Short mmCIF file of C-alpha atoms in Angstrom, two decimals:
data_model
loop_
_atom_site.label_atom_id
_atom_site.label_comp_id
_atom_site.label_asym_id
_atom_site.label_seq_id
_atom_site.Cartn_x
_atom_site.Cartn_y
_atom_site.Cartn_z
CA UNK A 1 0.00 0.00 0.00
CA UNK A 2 1.18 3.48 -0.81
CA UNK A 3 1.86 5.94 2.00
CA UNK A 4 3.27 9.38 2.58
CA UNK A 5 3.71 11.67 5.54
CA UNK A 6 5.85 14.70 6.30
CA UNK A 7 7.00 13.15 9.58
CA UNK A 8 8.36 10.21 7.61
CA UNK A 9 10.68 12.49 5.61
CA UNK A 10 14.01 13.66 6.96
CA UNK A 11 15.87 16.97 6.59
CA UNK A 12 18.76 17.09 4.15
CA UNK A 13 22.01 16.58 6.07
CA UNK A 14 25.57 16.19 4.78
CA UNK A 15 25.96 12.42 5.48
CA UNK A 16 22.62 11.38 3.95
CA UNK A 17 23.04 13.80 1.05
CA UNK A 18 26.57 12.52 0.39
CA UNK A 19 25.42 8.90 0.26
CA UNK A 20 22.35 9.56 -1.89
CA UNK A 21 24.07 11.83 -4.40
CA UNK A 22 27.27 9.74 -4.60
CA UNK A 23 25.32 6.56 -5.33
CA UNK A 24 23.22 8.38 -7.92
CA UNK A 25 26.37 9.68 -9.62
CA UNK A 26 27.91 6.19 -9.64
CA UNK A 27 24.76 4.75 -11.20
CA UNK A 28 24.48 7.41 -13.91
CA UNK A 29 28.18 7.84 -14.67
CA UNK A 30 28.10 5.32 -17.52
CA UNK A 31 25.43 7.39 -19.28
CA UNK A 32 27.58 10.50 -19.13
CA UNK A 33 30.78 8.68 -20.10
CA UNK A 34 29.22 6.76 -22.99
CA UNK A 35 31.21 8.63 -25.70
CA UNK A 36 34.45 7.86 -23.84
CA UNK A 37 33.34 4.25 -23.32
CA UNK A 38 32.85 3.87 -27.08
CA UNK A 39 36.37 5.17 -27.72
CA UNK A 40 37.86 2.91 -25.05
CA UNK A 41 36.04 -0.09 -26.52
CA UNK A 42 37.40 0.66 -29.97
CA UNK A 43 40.88 0.63 -28.44
CA UNK A 44 40.38 -2.48 -26.31
CA UNK A 45 38.61 -4.63 -28.90
CA UNK A 46 39.83 -3.04 -32.11
CA UNK A 47 36.12 -2.70 -32.87
CA UNK A 48 34.36 -0.40 -35.30
CA UNK A 49 32.14 2.46 -34.15
CA UNK A 50 28.85 0.62 -34.64
CA UNK A 51 29.95 -2.45 -32.69
CA UNK A 52 31.31 -0.36 -29.81
CA UNK A 53 28.12 1.75 -29.77
CA UNK A 54 25.89 -1.33 -29.50
CA UNK A 55 27.95 -2.72 -26.61
CA UNK A 56 27.56 0.56 -24.72
CA UNK A 57 23.85 0.61 -25.55
CA UNK A 58 23.59 -2.90 -24.12
CA UNK A 59 25.25 -1.79 -20.88
CA UNK A 60 22.87 1.18 -20.58
CA UNK A 61 19.84 -1.01 -21.27
CA UNK A 62 21.08 -3.39 -18.56
CA UNK A 63 21.15 -0.42 -16.17
CA UNK A 64 17.60 0.52 -17.13
CA UNK A 65 16.16 -3.01 -16.91
CA UNK A 66 17.80 -3.86 -13.58
CA UNK A 67 16.87 -0.44 -12.19
CA UNK A 68 13.20 -1.03 -13.02
CA UNK A 69 13.30 -4.56 -11.62
CA UNK A 70 14.96 -3.51 -8.35
CA UNK A 71 12.93 -0.34 -7.77
CA UNK A 72 10.13 -2.07 -5.78
CA UNK A 73 12.70 -3.52 -3.37
CA UNK A 74 14.16 -0.05 -2.85
CA UNK A 75 10.81 1.22 -1.57
CA UNK A 76 11.18 -1.16 1.38
CA UNK A 77 13.79 -2.41 3.85
CA UNK A 78 16.10 -3.86 1.16
CA UNK A 79 17.17 -0.47 -0.24
CA UNK A 80 20.66 -0.55 1.27
CA UNK A 81 21.18 -4.17 0.24
CA UNK A 82 20.24 -3.38 -3.38
CA UNK A 83 22.55 -0.35 -3.41
CA UNK A 84 25.55 -2.24 -2.06
CA UNK A 85 25.00 -5.29 -4.26
CA UNK A 86 24.68 -3.09 -7.36
CA UNK A 87 27.75 -1.06 -6.52
CA UNK A 88 29.73 -4.24 -5.81
CA UNK A 89 28.79 -5.57 -9.25
CA UNK A 90 29.94 -2.23 -10.67
CA UNK A 91 33.33 -2.54 -9.00
CA UNK A 92 33.78 -6.13 -10.22
CA UNK A 93 32.40 -5.65 -13.73
CA UNK A 94 33.96 -2.31 -14.61
CA UNK A 95 37.17 -3.27 -12.79
CA UNK A 96 37.49 -6.43 -14.87
CA UNK A 97 36.84 -4.49 -18.08
CA UNK A 98 39.54 -2.02 -17.08
CA UNK A 99 42.21 -4.53 -16.07
CA UNK A 100 41.71 -7.61 -18.27
CA UNK A 101 42.15 -6.85 -21.99
CA UNK A 102 40.27 -9.93 -23.20
CA UNK A 103 37.24 -9.23 -25.46
CA UNK A 104 34.93 -11.57 -23.58
CA UNK A 105 35.93 -10.11 -20.21
CA UNK A 106 35.60 -6.52 -21.41
CA UNK A 107 32.14 -7.00 -22.90
CA UNK A 108 30.91 -9.17 -20.05
CA UNK A 109 32.36 -6.79 -17.48
CA UNK A 110 30.59 -3.79 -19.02
CA UNK A 111 27.26 -5.61 -19.11
CA UNK A 112 27.72 -6.76 -15.50
CA UNK A 113 28.76 -3.29 -14.39
CA UNK A 114 25.83 -1.75 -16.26
CA UNK A 115 23.45 -4.13 -14.50
CA UNK A 116 24.99 -3.21 -11.15
CA UNK A 117 24.55 0.47 -11.92
CA UNK A 118 20.83 -0.23 -12.22
CA UNK A 119 20.70 -1.18 -8.54
CA UNK A 120 22.51 2.02 -7.61
CA UNK A 121 20.14 4.13 -9.74
CA UNK A 122 17.05 2.54 -8.19
CA UNK A 123 18.31 2.87 -4.60
CA UNK A 124 19.42 6.48 -4.98
CA UNK A 125 16.23 7.45 -6.79
CA UNK A 126 14.11 5.95 -4.03
CA UNK A 127 16.24 7.63 -1.35
CA UNK A 128 15.51 11.06 -2.87
CA UNK A 129 11.92 10.66 -1.66
CA UNK A 130 13.12 10.37 1.95
CA UNK A 131 13.91 14.09 2.21
CA UNK A 132 11.68 17.04 2.93
CA UNK A 133 11.16 19.66 0.22
CA UNK A 134 11.69 17.41 -2.84
CA UNK A 135 12.20 20.42 -5.12
CA UNK A 136 15.27 21.73 -3.32
CA UNK A 137 16.63 18.21 -2.93
CA UNK A 138 16.24 17.64 -6.67
CA UNK A 139 18.15 20.88 -7.23
CA UNK A 140 20.97 19.81 -4.91
CA UNK A 141 21.10 16.42 -6.61
CA UNK A 142 21.28 18.04 -10.03
CA UNK A 143 24.03 20.40 -8.89
CA UNK A 144 26.10 17.59 -7.37
CA UNK A 145 25.61 15.36 -10.39
CA UNK A 146 26.42 17.93 -13.04
CA UNK A 147 29.25 19.45 -11.04
CA UNK A 148 31.03 16.14 -10.54
CA UNK A 149 30.31 14.94 -14.07
CA UNK A 150 31.67 18.18 -15.54
CA UNK A 151 34.96 17.68 -13.70
CA UNK A 152 35.15 14.00 -14.69
CA UNK A 153 34.44 14.79 -18.34
CA UNK A 154 37.27 17.33 -18.29
CA UNK A 155 39.81 15.25 -16.40
CA UNK A 156 39.52 11.82 -18.05
CA UNK A 157 40.61 12.97 -21.54
CA UNK A 158 43.65 14.61 -19.95
CA UNK A 159 44.61 11.28 -18.38
CA UNK A 160 43.68 9.22 -21.43
CA UNK A 161 40.80 7.30 -22.98
CA UNK A 162 42.28 3.84 -22.56
CA UNK A 163 40.11 1.17 -20.89
CA UNK A 164 42.01 1.50 -17.60
CA UNK A 165 41.14 5.21 -17.48
CA UNK A 166 37.47 5.11 -18.54
CA UNK A 167 36.30 1.81 -17.09
CA UNK A 168 38.55 2.32 -14.08
CA UNK A 169 36.76 5.60 -13.32
CA UNK A 170 33.42 3.76 -13.35
CA UNK A 171 34.77 1.15 -10.94
CA UNK A 172 36.25 3.85 -8.68
CA UNK A 173 32.97 5.73 -8.34
CA UNK A 174 31.17 2.47 -7.55
CA UNK A 175 33.73 1.88 -4.80
CA UNK A 176 33.16 5.39 -3.42
CA UNK A 177 29.43 4.68 -3.40
CA UNK A 178 30.00 1.56 -1.29
CA UNK A 179 32.16 3.52 1.14
CA UNK A 180 29.42 6.06 1.90
CA UNK A 181 26.40 3.78 1.47
CA UNK A 182 25.92 3.33 5.22
CA UNK A 183 24.44 6.84 5.35
CA UNK A 184 21.76 6.13 2.74
CA UNK A 185 18.34 7.05 4.19
CA UNK A 186 16.25 4.00 5.07
CA UNK A 187 12.77 3.56 3.64
CA UNK A 188 9.96 4.37 6.08
CA UNK A 189 7.71 1.54 7.21
CA UNK A 190 3.95 1.53 7.14
CA UNK A 191 3.01 1.26 10.82
CA UNK A 192 4.73 1.58 14.22
CA UNK A 193 4.56 -2.17 14.93
CA UNK A 194 5.82 -2.96 11.44
CA UNK A 195 8.70 -0.58 12.04
CA UNK A 196 9.79 -2.47 15.12
CA UNK A 197 9.46 -5.80 13.33
CA UNK A 198 11.54 -4.63 10.39
CA UNK A 199 14.24 -3.28 12.69
CA UNK A 200 14.47 -6.61 14.52
CA UNK A 201 14.29 -8.79 11.42
CA UNK A 202 16.71 -7.00 9.10
CA UNK A 203 19.02 -4.78 11.17
CA UNK A 204 21.82 -4.93 8.61
CA UNK A 205 19.68 -3.10 6.06
CA UNK A 206 19.14 -0.03 8.23
CA UNK A 207 21.88 2.61 8.15
CA UNK A 208 23.47 2.89 11.59
CA UNK A 209 23.00 6.65 11.65
CA UNK A 210 19.45 6.51 10.28
CA UNK A 211 16.06 5.72 11.69
CA UNK A 212 13.02 3.83 10.49
CA UNK A 213 10.11 6.24 10.15
CA UNK A 214 6.54 4.95 10.34
CA UNK A 215 3.85 5.98 7.86
CA UNK A 216 0.10 6.31 8.39
CA UNK A 217 -2.18 4.62 5.89
CA UNK A 218 -3.77 6.54 3.06
CA UNK A 219 -7.38 5.99 2.06
CA UNK A 220 -7.90 3.40 -0.70
CA UNK A 221 -9.14 6.11 -3.07
CA UNK A 222 -6.01 8.20 -2.54
CA UNK A 223 -3.80 5.16 -2.95
CA UNK A 224 -5.45 4.27 -6.28
CA UNK A 225 -5.14 7.85 -7.48
CA UNK A 226 -1.44 7.99 -6.60
CA UNK A 227 -0.83 4.65 -8.33
CA UNK A 228 -2.48 5.85 -11.53
CA UNK A 229 -0.58 9.14 -11.33
CA UNK A 230 2.70 7.34 -10.69
CA UNK A 231 2.40 5.08 -13.72
CA UNK A 232 1.30 8.03 -15.86
CA UNK A 233 4.37 9.96 -14.72
CA UNK A 234 6.73 7.09 -15.59
CA UNK A 235 5.29 6.72 -19.11
CA UNK A 236 5.31 10.48 -19.67
CA UNK A 237 8.88 10.75 -18.46
CA UNK A 238 10.10 7.92 -20.71
CA UNK A 239 8.52 9.51 -23.79
CA UNK A 240 9.83 12.95 -22.84
CA UNK A 241 13.34 11.53 -22.34
CA UNK A 242 13.22 9.97 -25.80
CA UNK A 243 12.18 13.26 -27.40
CA UNK A 244 14.78 15.34 -25.54
CA UNK A 245 17.72 13.00 -26.03
CA UNK A 246 16.87 12.53 -29.71
CA UNK A 247 17.67 16.20 -30.24
CA UNK A 248 20.85 15.86 -28.14
CA UNK A 249 21.97 12.88 -30.25
CA UNK A 250 21.25 14.63 -33.56
CA UNK A 251 22.52 18.09 -32.56
CA UNK A 252 25.96 17.73 -34.12
CA UNK A 253 24.72 16.46 -37.48
CA UNK A 254 21.80 18.89 -37.60
CA UNK A 255 23.94 21.88 -36.66
CA UNK A 256 26.61 21.02 -39.20
CA UNK A 257 24.15 20.67 -42.06
CA UNK A 258 21.86 23.63 -41.49
CA UNK A 259 23.97 26.09 -39.46
CA UNK A 260 27.58 25.31 -40.41
CA UNK A 261 28.35 24.12 -36.87
CA UNK A 262 32.04 23.26 -36.50
CA UNK A 263 33.59 20.74 -34.10
CA UNK A 264 34.72 23.65 -31.91
CA UNK A 265 31.22 25.07 -31.99
CA UNK A 266 29.74 21.72 -30.98
CA UNK A 267 32.16 21.54 -28.06
CA UNK A 268 31.11 25.04 -26.99
CA UNK A 269 27.43 24.08 -27.24
CA UNK A 270 27.87 20.92 -25.17
CA UNK A 271 29.96 22.61 -22.47
CA UNK A 272 27.56 25.56 -22.37
CA UNK A 273 24.66 23.14 -22.02
CA UNK A 274 26.32 21.59 -18.97
CA UNK A 275 26.82 25.05 -17.45
CA UNK A 276 23.17 25.82 -18.15
CA UNK A 277 22.21 22.73 -16.18
CA UNK A 278 24.28 23.94 -13.23
CA UNK A 279 22.52 27.30 -13.34
CA UNK A 280 19.15 25.53 -13.44
CA UNK A 281 20.09 23.44 -10.39
CA UNK A 282 20.99 26.53 -8.39
CA UNK A 283 17.75 28.25 -9.38
CA UNK A 284 15.69 25.28 -8.21
CA UNK A 285 17.60 25.13 -4.92
CA UNK A 286 16.73 28.79 -4.33
CA UNK A 287 13.11 28.66 -5.49
CA UNK A 288 12.17 25.29 -3.98
CA UNK A 289 8.41 24.76 -3.97
CA UNK A 290 7.56 28.46 -3.79
CA UNK A 291 5.58 28.35 -7.04
CA UNK A 292 4.27 24.84 -6.66
CA UNK A 293 5.26 22.21 -9.16
CA UNK A 294 2.61 22.12 -11.88
CA UNK A 295 2.95 25.67 -13.20
CA UNK A 296 6.78 25.65 -13.49
CA UNK A 297 6.78 22.19 -15.12
CA UNK A 298 4.09 23.18 -17.61
CA UNK A 299 5.93 26.36 -18.55
CA UNK A 300 9.25 24.54 -18.88
CA UNK A 301 7.84 21.82 -21.15
CA UNK A 302 6.09 24.38 -23.35
CA UNK A 303 9.19 26.57 -23.52
CA UNK A 304 11.34 23.53 -24.27
CA UNK A 305 9.03 22.59 -27.13
CA UNK A 306 9.28 26.08 -28.59
CA UNK A 307 13.08 26.08 -28.35
CA UNK A 308 13.30 22.68 -30.07
CA UNK A 309 11.23 23.99 -32.97
CA UNK A 310 13.32 27.18 -33.18
CA UNK A 311 16.49 25.06 -33.21
CA UNK A 312 15.23 23.25 -36.28
CA UNK A 313 14.94 26.52 -38.23
CA UNK A 314 18.17 28.19 -37.05
CA UNK A 315 20.65 28.71 -39.87
CA UNK A 316 23.74 30.34 -38.33
CA UNK A 317 26.22 28.84 -35.90
CA UNK A 318 26.02 31.43 -33.12
CA UNK A 319 22.24 31.33 -32.93
CA UNK A 320 22.27 27.54 -33.03
CA UNK A 321 24.64 27.40 -30.04
CA UNK A 322 22.66 29.98 -28.05
CA UNK A 323 19.33 28.21 -28.64
CA UNK A 324 20.92 24.84 -27.83
CA UNK A 325 22.23 26.10 -24.48
CA UNK A 326 18.89 27.74 -23.64
CA UNK A 327 17.01 24.55 -24.51
CA UNK A 328 19.34 22.40 -22.38
CA UNK A 329 18.98 24.74 -19.41
CA UNK A 330 15.20 24.39 -19.66
CA UNK A 331 15.58 20.64 -20.08
CA UNK A 332 17.71 20.34 -16.93
CA UNK A 333 15.16 22.27 -14.86
CA UNK A 334 12.27 20.20 -16.21
CA UNK A 335 14.18 17.00 -15.45
CA UNK A 336 14.59 18.06 -11.82
CA UNK A 337 10.89 18.96 -11.54
CA UNK A 338 10.03 15.48 -12.80
CA UNK A 339 12.29 14.04 -10.07
CA UNK A 340 10.72 16.20 -7.35
CA UNK A 341 7.22 15.31 -8.57
CA UNK A 342 7.94 11.59 -8.30
CA UNK A 343 9.58 12.01 -4.88
CA UNK A 344 6.59 13.94 -3.52
CA UNK A 345 4.11 11.22 -4.51
CA UNK A 346 5.47 8.77 -1.93
CA UNK A 347 7.94 9.08 0.92
CA UNK A 348 9.09 5.49 0.44
CA UNK A 349 10.41 6.17 -3.06
CA UNK A 350 7.95 3.94 -4.87
CA UNK A 351 7.94 6.27 -7.89
CA UNK A 352 11.25 8.12 -7.64
CA UNK A 353 13.06 4.76 -7.54
CA UNK A 354 12.10 3.62 -11.05
CA UNK A 355 12.02 7.15 -12.50
CA UNK A 356 15.76 7.41 -13.16
CA UNK A 357 15.81 3.93 -14.71
CA UNK A 358 12.81 4.79 -16.89
CA UNK A 359 14.78 7.73 -18.25
CA UNK A 360 17.44 5.33 -19.51
CA UNK A 361 14.80 3.24 -21.29
CA UNK A 362 13.71 6.35 -23.15
CA UNK A 363 17.18 7.70 -23.85
CA UNK A 364 19.34 4.64 -24.58
CA UNK A 365 17.95 4.12 -28.10
CA UNK A 366 17.64 7.80 -29.02
CA UNK A 367 20.50 7.80 -31.57
CA UNK A 368 18.53 5.19 -33.53
CA UNK A 369 15.19 6.93 -32.94
CA UNK A 370 16.57 10.35 -33.86
CA UNK A 371 18.22 9.11 -37.04
CA UNK A 372 15.01 7.35 -38.12
CA UNK A 373 12.89 10.47 -37.56
CA UNK A 374 15.37 12.66 -39.43
CA UNK A 375 15.36 10.18 -42.30
CA UNK A 376 11.56 10.41 -42.59
CA UNK A 377 10.87 14.04 -41.67
CA UNK A 378 14.10 15.92 -42.37
CA UNK A 379 15.72 18.12 -39.73
CA UNK A 380 12.97 20.76 -39.64
CA UNK A 381 10.16 18.21 -39.49
CA UNK A 382 12.14 16.35 -36.84
CA UNK A 383 12.40 19.47 -34.67
CA UNK A 384 8.70 20.29 -35.10
CA UNK A 385 7.72 16.73 -34.13
CA UNK A 386 9.85 16.93 -30.96
CA UNK A 387 8.32 20.30 -30.09
CA UNK A 388 4.78 18.97 -30.47
CA UNK A 389 5.70 16.00 -28.29
CA UNK A 390 6.69 18.42 -25.50
CA UNK A 391 3.35 20.24 -25.76
CA UNK A 392 1.36 16.99 -25.61
CA UNK A 393 3.38 15.49 -22.74
CA UNK A 394 2.96 18.69 -20.72
CA UNK A 395 -0.70 17.79 -20.07
CA UNK A 396 -0.22 14.57 -18.04
CA UNK A 397 2.95 15.95 -16.45
CA UNK A 398 1.10 19.01 -15.11
CA UNK A 399 -1.81 16.92 -13.79
CA UNK A 400 0.51 14.61 -11.85
CA UNK A 401 2.57 17.57 -10.60
CA UNK A 402 -0.61 19.21 -9.25
CA UNK A 403 -1.47 16.04 -7.37
CA UNK A 404 2.03 15.73 -5.90
CA UNK A 405 1.91 19.33 -4.69
CA UNK A 406 -1.49 18.78 -3.11
CA UNK A 407 -0.27 15.66 -1.32
CA UNK A 408 2.82 17.46 -0.05
CA UNK A 409 0.70 20.31 1.33
CA UNK A 410 -1.59 17.80 2.99
CA UNK A 411 1.46 16.28 4.68
CA UNK A 412 2.45 19.67 6.04
CA UNK A 413 -1.13 20.50 7.12
CA UNK A 414 -3.10 17.34 7.96
CA UNK A 415 -6.30 19.36 8.42
CA UNK A 416 -6.09 20.28 4.73
CA UNK A 417 -6.84 16.78 3.61
CA UNK A 418 -4.53 14.25 5.21
CA UNK A 419 -5.76 11.70 7.70
CA UNK A 420 -5.53 12.70 11.39
CA UNK A 421 -2.92 10.04 11.94
CA UNK A 422 -0.54 12.06 9.76
CA UNK A 423 0.19 14.33 12.69
CA UNK A 424 1.27 11.48 14.93
CA UNK A 425 4.87 11.68 16.11
CA UNK A 426 7.52 9.81 14.17
CA UNK A 427 8.65 6.53 15.65
CA UNK A 428 12.39 6.10 15.48
CA UNK A 429 14.00 2.68 15.70
CA UNK A 430 17.76 2.69 15.78
CA UNK A 431 19.67 -0.25 14.51
#
């Protein structure tokens, strides 16, 4: 049964934030390093670009599939176990790919490491729901993720793009995740007696510095509504991810053909896009839930759709770069609002857990999807189609965001619609 209560959420503190964000970064690092992974695979296997790309796609799909499969466990007392098991697989798999230059070991290690990353993604995504003020937490998570990834993307090429450098970095971040995993927030339980039983039955799965928080029951009608909204959010997010990342995948080719975008210009656009994401993270940290969640998300999706269409009709390099950076800034903010919406639906992370894995389902095949759409529609038709997709997907996204905001306000003020039990004091059970 689905539950949520403000007393079941914890304030953001350095230890819990470090564990949650570090594990999220470890789980998503392969996505960000995928271009470097392709290069390293070409070196390690003497493979062509297509073969290396499909191997990386397989690793990312493994992350997505395992993340979706493990997400339900992360909404309960096995969250820490899933995180540590996934990170351990990452250390073993990526470490083997980095150190053993045998084709079978490299490919198998990447697939194993990708699967392990799925456990980390699910556990960290679910843990995001444990904190109060999901909007600010999503902003902090975005800032930590993009800040660290920016540094990693800059440093690794300076060291080298050999397997030991690229796959070794993935193994290292998995190891860091294990080191701090003891601070990962535990999932709340659904009743005081259940909380005591869980603490006695599975003490190893409760962080030593954490506490098990108990949750009051929601009415059956509210539970059904949240379930419908949660599934709608996951589907919407997957489709939105596919539309956004299709433009990202095709940006270089589209810019070169219609705007004379050079390699240097593409590098400027990509680095500027990362900076735009950092700015968006800071803005969300400052704003928090001041304007609710539905209105900002609706505006961002509509604005993103407009910018995608404009990008398709831009014919000079400078304008193309400026629009690309603006679009990616909007995209980063919208992404974080999707995360905060899922986290606000349930304090146990039932929806925020699979959300990050669902994104990978939508984005892992976008080079293929983007190329197919361009082949049928041309670049301008491709951009218009992506823009229309944003407008259509804004409708379910806004409806779910409104519900999540209403539920969060009910948590803060039980008299506004939550059950009376919501104001009961939190039961803490230390391990």
